[in-house]
Short mmCIF file of C-alpha atoms in Angstrom, two decimals:
data_model
loop_
_atom_site.label_atom_id
_atom_site.label_comp_id
_atom_site.label_asym_id
_atom_site.label_seq_id
_atom_site.Cartn_x
_atom_site.Cartn_y
_atom_site.Cartn_z
CA MET A 1 0.00 0.00 0.00
CA GLN A 2 2.79 2.43 0.86
CA ASP A 3 4.55 1.60 -2.39
CA ALA A 4 1.37 2.45 -4.31
CA LYS A 5 1.10 5.85 -2.55
CA ARG A 6 4.72 6.59 -3.33
CA ALA A 7 4.08 5.69 -6.94
CA ARG A 8 1.08 8.01 -7.16
CA GLY A 9 2.93 10.88 -5.47
CA ALA A 10 6.20 10.52 -7.33
CA THR A 11 7.18 12.95 -10.05
CA PRO A 12 7.88 11.37 -13.44
CA LEU A 13 11.50 11.43 -14.43
CA THR A 14 10.64 12.92 -17.84
CA GLN A 15 8.89 15.98 -16.36
CA LYS A 16 11.01 19.14 -16.47
CA PRO A 17 11.00 21.57 -13.59
CA SER A 18 8.72 24.57 -14.24
CA GLN A 19 10.53 27.72 -15.19
CA GLU A 20 9.71 30.87 -13.32
CA GLU A 21 7.62 33.32 -15.31
CA PRO A 22 9.18 36.75 -15.84
CA SER A 23 8.04 39.45 -13.45
CA ARG A 24 5.65 42.16 -14.46
CA LEU A 25 8.45 44.71 -14.56
CA THR A 26 10.48 42.50 -16.90
CA ARG A 27 7.53 41.99 -19.24
CA ALA A 28 6.77 45.71 -19.25
CA LEU A 29 10.37 46.61 -20.10
CA ARG A 30 10.48 44.00 -22.83
CA ASP A 31 7.23 45.15 -24.43
CA ALA A 32 8.16 48.83 -24.13
CA THR A 33 11.56 48.21 -25.73
CA LEU A 34 9.96 46.35 -28.61
CA VAL A 35 7.44 49.17 -29.16
CA GLY A 36 10.23 51.75 -29.08
CA LEU A 37 12.26 49.85 -31.68
CA VAL A 38 9.24 49.38 -33.93
CA THR A 39 8.45 53.10 -33.63
CA ALA A 40 12.00 54.01 -34.57
CA GLY A 41 11.85 51.72 -37.62
CA LEU A 42 8.49 53.02 -38.83
CA CYS A 43 9.28 56.69 -38.22
CA PHE A 44 12.74 56.60 -39.78
CA PRO A 45 11.70 57.61 -43.33
CA MET A 46 9.07 60.11 -42.15
CA ILE A 47 10.64 61.89 -39.19
CA ALA A 48 14.39 61.31 -39.16
CA LEU A 49 14.80 62.49 -42.76
CA ARG A 50 13.19 65.51 -44.38
CA ALA A 51 13.53 66.53 -48.03
CA GLU A 52 13.84 70.25 -48.73
CA ALA A 53 14.93 72.31 -51.71
CA ASP A 54 18.22 74.17 -51.44
CA MET A 55 19.29 77.39 -53.14
CA THR A 56 19.83 75.58 -56.48
CA ASN A 57 16.32 74.03 -56.31
CA HIS A 58 17.76 70.56 -55.67
CA LEU A 59 16.29 68.28 -53.03
CA VAL A 60 18.52 67.63 -50.05
CA LEU A 61 17.93 65.40 -47.05
CA LEU A 62 17.97 67.04 -43.65
CA GLN A 63 18.71 64.75 -40.74
CA ARG A 64 16.53 65.06 -37.65
CA TRP A 65 17.72 62.22 -35.43
CA GLU A 66 16.61 63.97 -32.25
CA TRP A 67 13.00 63.82 -33.46
CA LEU A 68 13.30 60.08 -34.09
CA ILE A 69 14.84 59.47 -30.68
CA GLY A 70 12.12 61.56 -29.04
CA ALA A 71 9.35 59.58 -30.76
CA ALA A 72 10.93 56.26 -29.73
CA ILE A 73 11.33 57.43 -26.11
CA ALA A 74 7.73 58.67 -26.02
CA MET A 75 6.32 55.36 -27.26
CA PHE A 76 8.57 53.44 -24.87
CA ALA A 77 7.26 55.48 -21.93
CA PHE A 78 3.61 55.19 -23.00
CA ARG A 79 3.83 51.43 -23.48
CA PHE A 80 5.66 50.95 -20.20
CA ALA A 81 2.95 52.88 -18.32
CA ALA A 82 0.20 50.91 -20.06
CA SER A 83 1.84 47.61 -19.08
CA MET A 84 2.45 48.53 -15.46
CA LEU A 85 -0.98 50.03 -14.73
CA ASN A 86 -4.27 48.13 -14.76
CA THR A 87 -7.07 50.69 -14.67
CA GLY A 88 -8.08 52.90 -17.58
CA LEU A 89 -8.07 56.07 -15.50
CA GLY A 90 -4.57 55.35 -14.22
CA ARG A 91 -3.29 54.81 -17.76
CA THR A 92 -4.88 58.03 -18.94
CA LEU A 93 -3.29 60.06 -16.15
CA ALA A 94 0.05 58.37 -16.79
CA VAL A 95 -0.09 59.29 -20.49
CA ILE A 96 -0.89 62.91 -19.60
CA GLY A 97 1.96 63.05 -17.09
CA ILE A 98 4.47 61.50 -19.47
CA ALA A 99 3.38 63.86 -22.26
CA LEU A 100 3.91 66.88 -20.01
CA LEU A 101 7.37 65.70 -18.96
CA LEU A 102 8.34 65.03 -22.58
CA PHE A 103 7.12 68.50 -23.47
CA VAL A 104 9.39 69.94 -20.78
CA ALA A 105 12.36 68.02 -22.19
CA GLY A 106 11.63 69.11 -25.76
CA HIS A 107 10.97 72.69 -24.70
CA GLY A 108 14.35 72.87 -23.02
CA TYR A 109 16.18 71.20 -25.92
CA PHE A 110 14.64 72.87 -28.99
CA THR A 111 13.97 76.34 -27.62
CA ALA A 112 16.83 78.80 -27.51
CA PHE A 113 15.34 80.68 -24.56
CA PRO A 114 12.93 78.32 -22.75
CA SER A 115 10.23 79.86 -20.61
CA THR A 116 10.82 79.22 -16.93
CA THR A 117 7.12 79.52 -16.07
CA THR A 118 6.09 77.00 -18.74
CA THR A 119 8.84 74.57 -17.73
CA VAL A 120 8.04 74.67 -14.02
CA PHE A 121 4.29 74.41 -14.55
CA CYS A 122 4.50 71.43 -16.93
CA LEU A 123 7.09 69.71 -14.74
CA ILE A 124 4.95 69.98 -11.61
CA ALA A 125 1.78 68.99 -13.49
CA GLY A 126 3.50 65.97 -15.03
CA VAL A 127 4.84 64.71 -11.71
CA VAL A 128 1.43 65.19 -10.04
CA ALA A 129 -0.30 63.30 -12.87
CA LEU A 130 2.11 60.37 -12.57
CA ILE A 131 1.66 60.20 -8.78
CA ALA A 132 -2.12 60.34 -9.18
CA ALA A 133 -1.98 57.58 -11.80
CA VAL A 134 -0.14 55.22 -9.45
CA ALA A 135 -2.38 56.16 -6.52
CA ILE A 136 -5.64 55.71 -8.43
CA ASP A 137 -4.56 52.44 -9.96
CA ARG A 138 -4.37 50.85 -6.49
CA VAL A 139 -3.13 47.53 -7.74
CA ASP A 140 0.18 46.05 -6.62
CA PHE A 141 2.70 45.00 -9.25
CA ASP A 142 2.27 41.30 -8.42
CA GLY A 143 -1.37 41.36 -9.48
CA ALA A 144 -2.69 40.55 -5.98
CA GLY A 145 -4.46 43.84 -5.46
CA GLU A 146 -8.20 44.32 -5.71
CA ARG A 147 -9.64 46.47 -8.45
CA ILE A 148 -12.39 48.84 -7.47
CA SER A 149 -15.23 49.23 -9.95
CA ILE A 150 -17.57 52.18 -9.59
CA LYS A 151 -20.93 51.89 -11.34
CA PRO A 152 -22.68 55.12 -12.22
CA PRO A 153 -26.15 55.51 -10.72
CA GLN A 154 -29.23 55.00 -12.83
CA GLY A 155 -30.29 58.01 -14.85
CA THR A 156 -26.73 59.25 -15.34
CA GLY A 157 -27.11 59.15 -19.12
CA THR A 158 -30.22 61.34 -18.98
CA VAL A 159 -28.48 63.88 -16.78
CA ILE A 160 -25.46 63.97 -19.10
CA ALA A 161 -27.74 64.43 -22.11
CA ILE A 162 -29.56 67.34 -20.44
CA PHE A 163 -26.29 69.08 -19.53
CA ALA A 164 -24.93 68.51 -23.05
CA LEU A 165 -28.07 70.00 -24.59
CA ALA A 166 -27.92 73.01 -22.27
CA ALA A 167 -24.25 73.54 -23.12
CA ALA A 168 -25.00 73.33 -26.85
CA LEU A 169 -27.83 75.86 -26.57
CA ALA A 170 -25.68 78.31 -24.63
CA PHE A 171 -22.49 77.84 -26.66
CA PRO A 172 -23.01 80.47 -29.43
CA LEU A 173 -24.44 83.08 -27.04
CA VAL A 174 -21.62 82.64 -24.53
CA MET A 175 -18.93 82.80 -27.23
CA ASN A 176 -20.52 85.90 -28.76
CA ASN A 177 -20.64 87.74 -25.43
CA TRP A 178 -17.15 86.62 -24.48
CA LEU A 179 -15.18 87.12 -27.73
CA GLY A 180 -17.43 89.49 -29.61
CA PRO A 181 -18.89 89.02 -33.11
CA GLN A 182 -15.52 88.84 -34.89
CA GLY A 183 -13.75 86.61 -32.40
CA SER A 184 -16.62 84.17 -31.93
CA LEU A 185 -17.33 83.69 -35.63
CA LYS A 186 -14.53 81.16 -36.03
CA TRP A 187 -15.48 79.15 -32.94
CA ILE A 188 -19.19 78.95 -33.76
CA ASN A 189 -18.62 78.13 -37.42
CA ASN A 190 -15.50 75.93 -37.47
CA TYR A 191 -16.20 74.12 -34.22
CA GLY A 192 -19.90 74.23 -33.34
CA ILE A 193 -21.49 73.95 -36.79
CA GLN A 194 -18.84 71.63 -38.24
CA ILE A 195 -19.07 69.23 -35.29
CA LEU A 196 -22.88 69.16 -35.43
CA ILE A 197 -22.82 68.36 -39.15
CA PHE A 198 -20.70 65.29 -38.50
CA VAL A 199 -22.82 64.37 -35.47
CA MET A 200 -25.88 64.31 -37.74
CA LEU A 201 -24.02 62.33 -40.41
CA GLY A 202 -22.76 59.90 -37.77
CA TRP A 203 -26.25 59.34 -36.39
CA GLY A 204 -27.55 58.74 -39.91
CA LEU A 205 -24.83 56.19 -40.70
CA ASN A 206 -25.35 54.61 -37.27
CA ILE A 207 -28.74 53.34 -38.50
CA VAL A 208 -27.07 51.42 -41.32
CA VAL A 209 -23.90 50.27 -39.57
CA GLY A 210 -24.67 50.28 -35.86
CA LEU A 211 -28.28 49.08 -35.83
CA ALA A 212 -28.70 47.09 -39.05
CA GLY A 213 -25.10 45.84 -39.19
CA LEU A 214 -24.59 46.76 -42.87
CA LEU A 215 -21.10 48.09 -43.56
CA ASP A 216 -21.44 51.20 -45.75
CA LEU A 217 -18.29 52.83 -47.13
CA GLY A 218 -20.08 55.14 -49.56
CA TYR A 219 -22.27 57.16 -47.22
CA VAL A 220 -20.83 60.41 -48.56
CA ALA A 221 -22.79 59.76 -51.78
CA PHE A 222 -26.09 60.54 -50.02
CA TYR A 223 -24.47 63.59 -48.47
CA ALA A 224 -23.55 64.74 -51.98
CA VAL A 225 -27.02 64.01 -53.38
CA GLY A 226 -28.67 66.19 -50.74
CA CYS A 227 -26.12 68.94 -51.25
CA TYR A 228 -26.47 69.08 -55.03
CA ALA A 229 -30.24 68.66 -54.83
CA TYR A 230 -30.57 71.88 -52.85
CA ALA A 231 -27.94 73.70 -54.94
CA LEU A 232 -29.64 72.86 -58.25
CA LEU A 233 -33.22 73.41 -57.07
CA ALA A 234 -32.33 76.74 -55.46
CA THR A 235 -30.25 78.14 -58.33
CA LYS A 236 -32.28 76.87 -61.30
CA PHE A 237 -35.84 76.99 -59.93
CA GLY A 238 -35.53 79.59 -57.17
CA LEU A 239 -36.94 77.34 -54.42
CA SER A 240 -36.30 78.32 -50.81
CA PHE A 241 -34.32 76.28 -48.33
CA TRP A 242 -37.40 75.20 -46.40
CA ILE A 243 -38.90 73.65 -49.53
CA CYS A 244 -35.66 72.11 -50.75
CA LEU A 245 -34.78 70.55 -47.38
CA PRO A 246 -37.45 67.80 -47.45
CA LEU A 247 -36.93 67.34 -51.20
CA ALA A 248 -33.21 66.77 -50.64
CA GLY A 249 -33.97 64.14 -47.99
CA ILE A 250 -36.49 62.39 -50.26
CA LEU A 251 -34.07 62.30 -53.19
CA ALA A 252 -31.28 60.95 -50.99
CA ALA A 253 -33.63 58.27 -49.61
CA PHE A 254 -34.55 57.33 -53.19
CA TRP A 255 -30.88 56.83 -54.02
CA GLY A 256 -30.52 54.82 -50.82
CA ILE A 257 -33.22 52.46 -52.04
CA LEU A 258 -31.50 52.22 -55.43
CA LEU A 259 -28.29 51.23 -53.65
CA GLY A 260 -30.15 48.79 -51.43
CA PHE A 261 -31.62 46.68 -54.24
CA PRO A 262 -28.31 45.48 -55.80
CA VAL A 263 -26.77 44.63 -52.41
CA LEU A 264 -29.66 42.67 -50.90
CA ARG A 265 -27.76 39.39 -51.09
CA LEU A 266 -24.34 40.76 -50.18
CA ARG A 267 -22.74 40.77 -46.75
CA GLY A 268 -19.45 41.67 -45.13
CA ASP A 269 -16.56 42.67 -47.38
CA TYR A 270 -18.57 42.38 -50.59
CA LEU A 271 -21.16 44.82 -49.28
CA ALA A 272 -18.39 47.25 -48.29
CA ILE A 273 -16.86 47.05 -51.80
CA VAL A 274 -20.18 47.76 -53.53
CA THR A 275 -21.01 50.73 -51.30
CA LEU A 276 -17.49 52.09 -51.80
CA ALA A 277 -17.95 51.81 -55.56
CA PHE A 278 -21.32 53.59 -55.30
CA GLY A 279 -19.71 56.54 -53.55
CA GLU A 280 -16.99 56.77 -56.20
CA ILE A 281 -19.58 56.56 -59.00
CA ILE A 282 -21.51 59.50 -57.56
CA ASN A 283 -18.31 61.53 -57.29
CA ILE A 284 -17.32 60.74 -60.88
CA VAL A 285 -20.81 61.65 -62.15
CA LEU A 286 -20.71 64.98 -60.33
CA THR A 287 -17.30 65.70 -61.82
CA ASN A 288 -18.05 64.76 -65.45
CA TRP A 289 -21.69 65.75 -65.89
CA ILE A 290 -20.70 69.33 -66.62
CA ASP A 291 -24.01 70.39 -68.16
CA LEU A 292 -25.81 69.71 -64.90
CA THR A 293 -23.25 70.08 -62.09
CA ASN A 294 -20.70 72.40 -63.76
CA GLY A 295 -17.98 69.82 -63.03
CA GLU A 296 -14.95 70.82 -60.98
CA ALA A 297 -15.99 74.49 -61.15
CA GLY A 298 -18.92 73.69 -58.88
CA ILE A 299 -22.14 75.60 -58.32
CA PRO A 300 -21.58 79.13 -56.94
CA SER A 301 -23.96 81.78 -55.62
CA ILE A 302 -26.28 79.36 -53.81
CA PRO A 303 -29.08 81.34 -52.10
CA ARG A 304 -28.62 81.87 -48.39
CA VAL A 305 -31.02 80.64 -45.76
CA THR A 306 -33.58 83.08 -44.38
CA PHE A 307 -35.32 83.32 -41.03
CA PHE A 308 -38.65 82.05 -42.41
CA GLY A 309 -38.57 84.61 -45.22
CA ILE A 310 -36.58 87.33 -43.41
CA PRO A 311 -33.06 87.64 -44.94
CA PHE A 312 -29.97 88.27 -42.86
CA THR A 313 -29.09 91.50 -44.68
CA ALA A 314 -28.36 95.08 -43.62
CA GLY A 315 -31.45 96.50 -45.34
CA ASP A 316 -34.66 97.70 -43.77
CA ASP A 317 -36.29 94.32 -44.42
CA GLY A 318 -33.41 92.37 -42.88
CA PHE A 319 -33.34 90.37 -39.68
CA ALA A 320 -31.51 93.02 -37.66
CA ALA A 321 -33.91 95.82 -38.66
CA ARG A 322 -37.01 93.72 -37.99
CA PHE A 323 -35.89 92.92 -34.42
CA ASP A 324 -34.25 96.31 -33.68
CA LEU A 325 -30.72 94.90 -33.56
CA GLU A 326 -27.43 96.24 -34.83
CA PHE A 327 -26.54 94.43 -38.04
CA SER A 328 -23.79 91.81 -37.71
CA PRO A 329 -22.85 88.74 -39.81
CA ILE A 330 -22.81 86.72 -36.61
CA HIS A 331 -26.64 86.63 -36.64
CA ARG A 332 -26.69 84.34 -39.64
CA THR A 333 -23.97 82.10 -38.16
CA ILE A 334 -25.84 81.73 -34.86
CA PHE A 335 -29.04 80.90 -36.74
CA LEU A 336 -27.19 78.24 -38.77
CA PHE A 337 -25.85 76.77 -35.53
CA TYR A 338 -29.31 76.41 -34.03
CA LEU A 339 -30.67 75.11 -37.33
CA ILE A 340 -28.18 72.24 -37.55
CA LEU A 341 -28.66 71.59 -33.83
CA VAL A 342 -32.40 71.16 -34.38
CA LEU A 343 -31.80 68.90 -37.39
CA ALA A 344 -29.37 66.76 -35.39
CA LEU A 345 -31.81 66.47 -32.47
CA ILE A 346 -34.59 65.47 -34.86
CA THR A 347 -32.30 62.78 -36.27
CA ASN A 348 -31.57 61.49 -32.78
CA PHE A 349 -35.23 61.59 -31.73
CA ILE A 350 -36.43 59.68 -34.80
CA THR A 351 -33.64 57.12 -34.48
CA LEU A 352 -34.42 56.40 -30.84
CA ARG A 353 -38.14 56.07 -31.55
CA LEU A 354 -37.60 53.82 -34.56
CA ARG A 355 -35.32 51.61 -32.51
CA ARG A 356 -38.23 50.75 -30.18
CA LEU A 357 -40.60 50.00 -33.08
CA PRO A 358 -40.76 46.62 -34.84
CA VAL A 359 -38.58 47.94 -37.68
CA GLY A 360 -35.87 48.90 -35.18
CA ARG A 361 -35.94 45.48 -33.52
CA ALA A 362 -35.79 43.94 -37.00
CA TRP A 363 -32.64 45.95 -37.71
CA GLU A 364 -30.98 44.60 -34.60
CA ALA A 365 -32.12 41.05 -35.40
CA LEU A 366 -30.63 41.41 -38.88
CA ARG A 367 -27.39 42.62 -37.34
CA GLU A 368 -27.14 39.64 -35.00
CA ASP A 369 -27.99 36.82 -37.42
CA GLU A 370 -29.59 37.17 -40.85
CA ILE A 371 -30.43 33.48 -41.13
CA ALA A 372 -32.23 33.46 -37.79
CA CYS A 373 -33.93 36.68 -38.83
CA ARG A 374 -35.35 34.98 -41.91
CA SER A 375 -36.42 31.95 -39.94
CA LEU A 376 -38.58 34.22 -37.77
CA GLY A 377 -40.48 35.36 -40.86
CA ILE A 378 -38.91 38.83 -41.06
CA ASN A 379 -38.67 40.24 -44.57
CA THR A 380 -34.97 41.03 -44.73
CA THR A 381 -35.40 42.80 -48.07
CA ASN A 382 -37.66 45.46 -46.58
CA VAL A 383 -35.52 45.70 -43.45
CA LYS A 384 -32.36 46.45 -45.45
CA LEU A 385 -34.13 48.91 -47.73
CA THR A 386 -35.60 50.85 -44.80
CA ALA A 387 -32.17 51.05 -43.14
CA PHE A 388 -30.52 52.36 -46.31
CA ALA A 389 -33.39 54.75 -47.07
CA LEU A 390 -33.60 56.30 -43.60
CA GLY A 391 -29.84 56.58 -43.21
CA ALA A 392 -29.57 58.19 -46.65
CA MET A 393 -32.42 60.61 -45.86
CA PHE A 394 -30.60 62.07 -42.88
CA GLY A 395 -27.44 62.31 -44.98
CA GLY A 396 -29.45 64.27 -47.56
CA PHE A 397 -30.68 66.68 -44.90
CA ALA A 398 -27.10 67.28 -43.76
CA GLY A 399 -26.02 67.81 -47.38
CA ALA A 400 -28.70 70.46 -47.97
CA PHE A 401 -27.56 72.28 -44.84
CA PHE A 402 -23.92 72.08 -45.98
CA ALA A 403 -24.85 73.70 -49.30
CA VAL A 404 -26.74 76.58 -47.69
CA ARG A 405 -23.95 77.13 -45.20
CA GLN A 406 -21.13 77.20 -47.77
CA GLY A 407 -22.94 78.96 -50.61
CA PHE A 408 -20.73 76.98 -53.01
CA VAL A 409 -20.37 73.24 -53.70
CA ASN A 410 -18.07 71.15 -55.87
CA PRO A 411 -17.18 67.41 -56.01
CA ASN A 412 -14.00 67.86 -53.97
CA SER A 413 -16.09 68.03 -50.80
CA PHE A 414 -17.41 64.47 -51.28
CA THR A 415 -14.38 62.22 -51.53
CA PHE A 416 -13.77 58.85 -49.92
CA ILE A 417 -11.96 60.46 -46.98
CA GLU A 418 -15.27 61.99 -45.92
CA SER A 419 -16.95 58.56 -45.88
CA ALA A 420 -14.01 57.15 -43.94
CA SER A 421 -14.24 59.98 -41.40
CA ILE A 422 -17.97 59.44 -40.85
CA LEU A 423 -17.50 55.69 -40.49
CA ALA A 424 -14.59 56.27 -38.09
CA ILE A 425 -16.85 58.45 -35.95
CA VAL A 426 -19.41 55.65 -35.73
CA VAL A 427 -16.81 52.98 -34.97
CA LEU A 428 -14.78 54.98 -32.45
CA GLY A 429 -17.87 56.25 -30.67
CA GLY A 430 -19.32 52.77 -30.36
CA MET A 431 -21.56 51.32 -33.05
CA GLY A 432 -25.17 51.53 -31.94
CA SER A 433 -24.51 54.21 -29.31
CA GLN A 434 -25.96 57.65 -29.98
CA ILE A 435 -23.99 59.36 -27.21
CA GLY A 436 -20.78 57.67 -28.30
CA VAL A 437 -21.17 58.92 -31.88
CA ALA A 438 -21.67 62.48 -30.62
CA LEU A 439 -18.58 62.26 -28.40
CA ALA A 440 -16.47 60.81 -31.20
CA ALA A 441 -17.55 63.57 -33.60
CA ALA A 442 -16.64 66.23 -31.04
CA VAL A 443 -13.24 64.64 -30.43
CA MET A 444 -12.32 63.92 -34.03
CA VAL A 445 -13.62 67.07 -35.72
CA GLY A 446 -12.89 69.40 -32.83
CA GLY A 447 -9.50 67.82 -32.20
CA THR A 448 -8.30 68.21 -35.78
CA GLU A 449 -9.55 71.78 -35.90
CA ALA A 450 -7.84 72.55 -32.58
CA LEU A 451 -4.46 71.81 -34.15
CA ARG A 452 -4.83 75.07 -36.07
CA GLU A 453 -4.65 76.89 -32.73
CA LEU A 454 -1.43 75.26 -31.52
CA ASP A 455 0.86 78.05 -32.59
CA PHE A 456 2.77 77.75 -29.32
CA LEU A 457 4.35 74.57 -30.72
CA LYS A 458 6.43 76.79 -32.98
CA THR A 459 8.37 77.86 -29.90
CA LEU A 460 9.19 74.20 -29.35
CA PHE A 461 9.90 72.96 -32.89
CA GLY A 462 10.87 76.21 -34.60
CA GLY A 463 9.11 78.94 -36.56
CA GLN A 464 8.82 76.77 -39.69
CA PHE A 465 6.78 74.10 -37.89
CA ASP A 466 3.15 73.97 -39.08
CA PRO A 467 0.81 71.81 -36.93
CA ASN A 468 -1.70 71.57 -39.80
CA GLN A 469 0.70 69.36 -41.76
CA TYR A 470 0.53 66.70 -39.07
CA ARG A 471 -3.23 66.63 -38.58
CA MET A 472 -3.81 63.37 -40.47
CA LEU A 473 -0.75 61.76 -38.85
CA ILE A 474 -2.01 62.58 -35.36
CA PHE A 475 -5.54 61.57 -36.38
CA GLY A 476 -4.38 58.13 -37.54
CA PHE A 477 -2.22 57.69 -34.45
CA ALA A 478 -5.20 58.47 -32.21
CA MET A 479 -7.36 55.94 -34.07
CA VAL A 480 -4.74 53.23 -33.57
CA LEU A 481 -4.63 53.96 -29.84
CA MET A 482 -8.42 53.86 -29.64
CA MET A 483 -8.56 50.48 -31.35
CA ILE A 484 -5.98 49.12 -28.91
CA TRP A 485 -7.39 50.49 -25.66
CA LYS A 486 -11.11 50.78 -26.49
CA PRO A 487 -11.86 48.31 -29.31
CA ARG A 488 -15.62 48.60 -28.73
CA GLY A 489 -15.59 52.39 -28.91
CA LEU A 490 -15.84 55.18 -26.37
CA ILE A 491 -19.20 53.85 -25.14
CA SER A 492 -18.70 50.11 -24.74
CA THR A 493 -22.13 49.32 -23.26
CA ARG A 494 -25.47 49.09 -25.01
CA THR A 495 -29.00 49.55 -23.73
CA PRO A 496 -31.32 46.91 -25.24
CA SER A 497 -34.46 48.05 -27.05
CA ILE A 498 -36.66 45.59 -25.14
CA PHE A 499 -36.02 44.10 -21.72
CA LEU A 500 -37.58 41.81 -19.13
CA LYS A 501 -38.71 43.51 -15.89
CA GLN A 502 -35.59 45.68 -15.56
CA ARG A 503 -33.54 47.65 -18.09
CA LYS A 504 -29.89 46.62 -17.93
CA ALA A 505 -26.92 47.81 -19.96
CA ILE A 506 -25.02 45.01 -21.69
CA ALA A 507 -21.42 44.86 -22.81
CA GLY A 508 -20.76 45.93 -26.36
CA ASP A 509 -18.76 42.77 -27.15
CA LEU A 510 -21.93 40.70 -26.88
CA VAL A 511 -23.41 42.13 -30.06
CA LYS A 512 -22.27 41.55 -33.64
CA GLU A 513 -22.14 45.13 -34.82
CA GLY A 514 -21.06 45.75 -38.39
CA HIS A 515 -20.83 42.07 -39.33
CA GLY A 516 -23.86 42.03 -41.65
#
């Protein structure tokens, strides 16, 4: 009996002793070093070398090795912080702190006369952010600590929505009183109106991609149809904006149905290819049908919007004279802001209501499993056509507004990069999430526009540095980081359309969004 116990408890001679796993610090250093080396390899042709013309108009290569080393060190530090910290808030604070410290180092290296105030402030802020990141993380490096999860109380989303709406309503008035008519014009137009246009486009595409699960890469085509519909009807037939707006939406919905019929039996990559081709076809038609669209020259002198028949002019019949105000171009800009805000809210309201109707539940069923959807007796043909038509209609509304805002349209405003930007807003915000799409539009559009204001970077990188040249590079870098840290988007939870007894938010990875 004892021999049998010894036999059961003995270790086989062929079994090798288990090797100790590397510590967390070792793994973090290894991963960070690898990321730094990969960054140096990828950035070598773009950052370390720069081609410029000399006095004889010949291209010469300027070496900028300090930029390459700085990029590699930055990525090493960011990856090391991400590997050592567990919580999202701790990682965010660590990234902010490291960025501030790197800015201090670059400010002292590149600037001939560095500002002492800027250096001290960024140094203190960076150290405080790093200390707060470690303190908030509250997890020991051996992985034995307990993570604290804080769930927001019920009704938080409603409160956030109310505050966001109040902030949007007050934004143009506050900016006008603070910066004056001339100073606030840029902020209301380039930030407020531009962001709301992409919010509306994102909510329209969210019906097709987020709810119905149909990947659409040619959504800009409906945007162009609505834009040119208003431009042609207003210039050739003299129709007002309020008449052309519903007509533009109807025409865009009609083209959405025309696109829906050929792709009824397509899914996945094939659907994406066809929709991409549709967007390119529309752009080519607008460019080459010169008799109708005037080609690359575009359509100028598009009639401006009026306040229900009252023009925004300086005459006695203008808006300012009617309401006893001093004439200012800011009146028209503020009215356009509130107009696109109302259109965006209507889009959101209709989308939320449709989601609770049978057609909305059919969209979500189609997104999850088309075969199961058919087995339940749902007409997938009508479901797909309604998704394309409604999404295209809202794109047409946004296009009509774009035409009346610009006063001039041409095909260059409706390229594939616009479709990619709208789809990126939907994906990064969280497909199927209305709030997430709005947040992503504010971050992407507002963030790229904010780079125009970063003139203080010239003190760091020299007077010839132009932040606008690096907008797309920073934009792509931010998208890569989002896909790594938040693959389900900014809002990773979904609220189901129907529920049993109690409404509960579910994780975004439980739904097949965009796989139709």
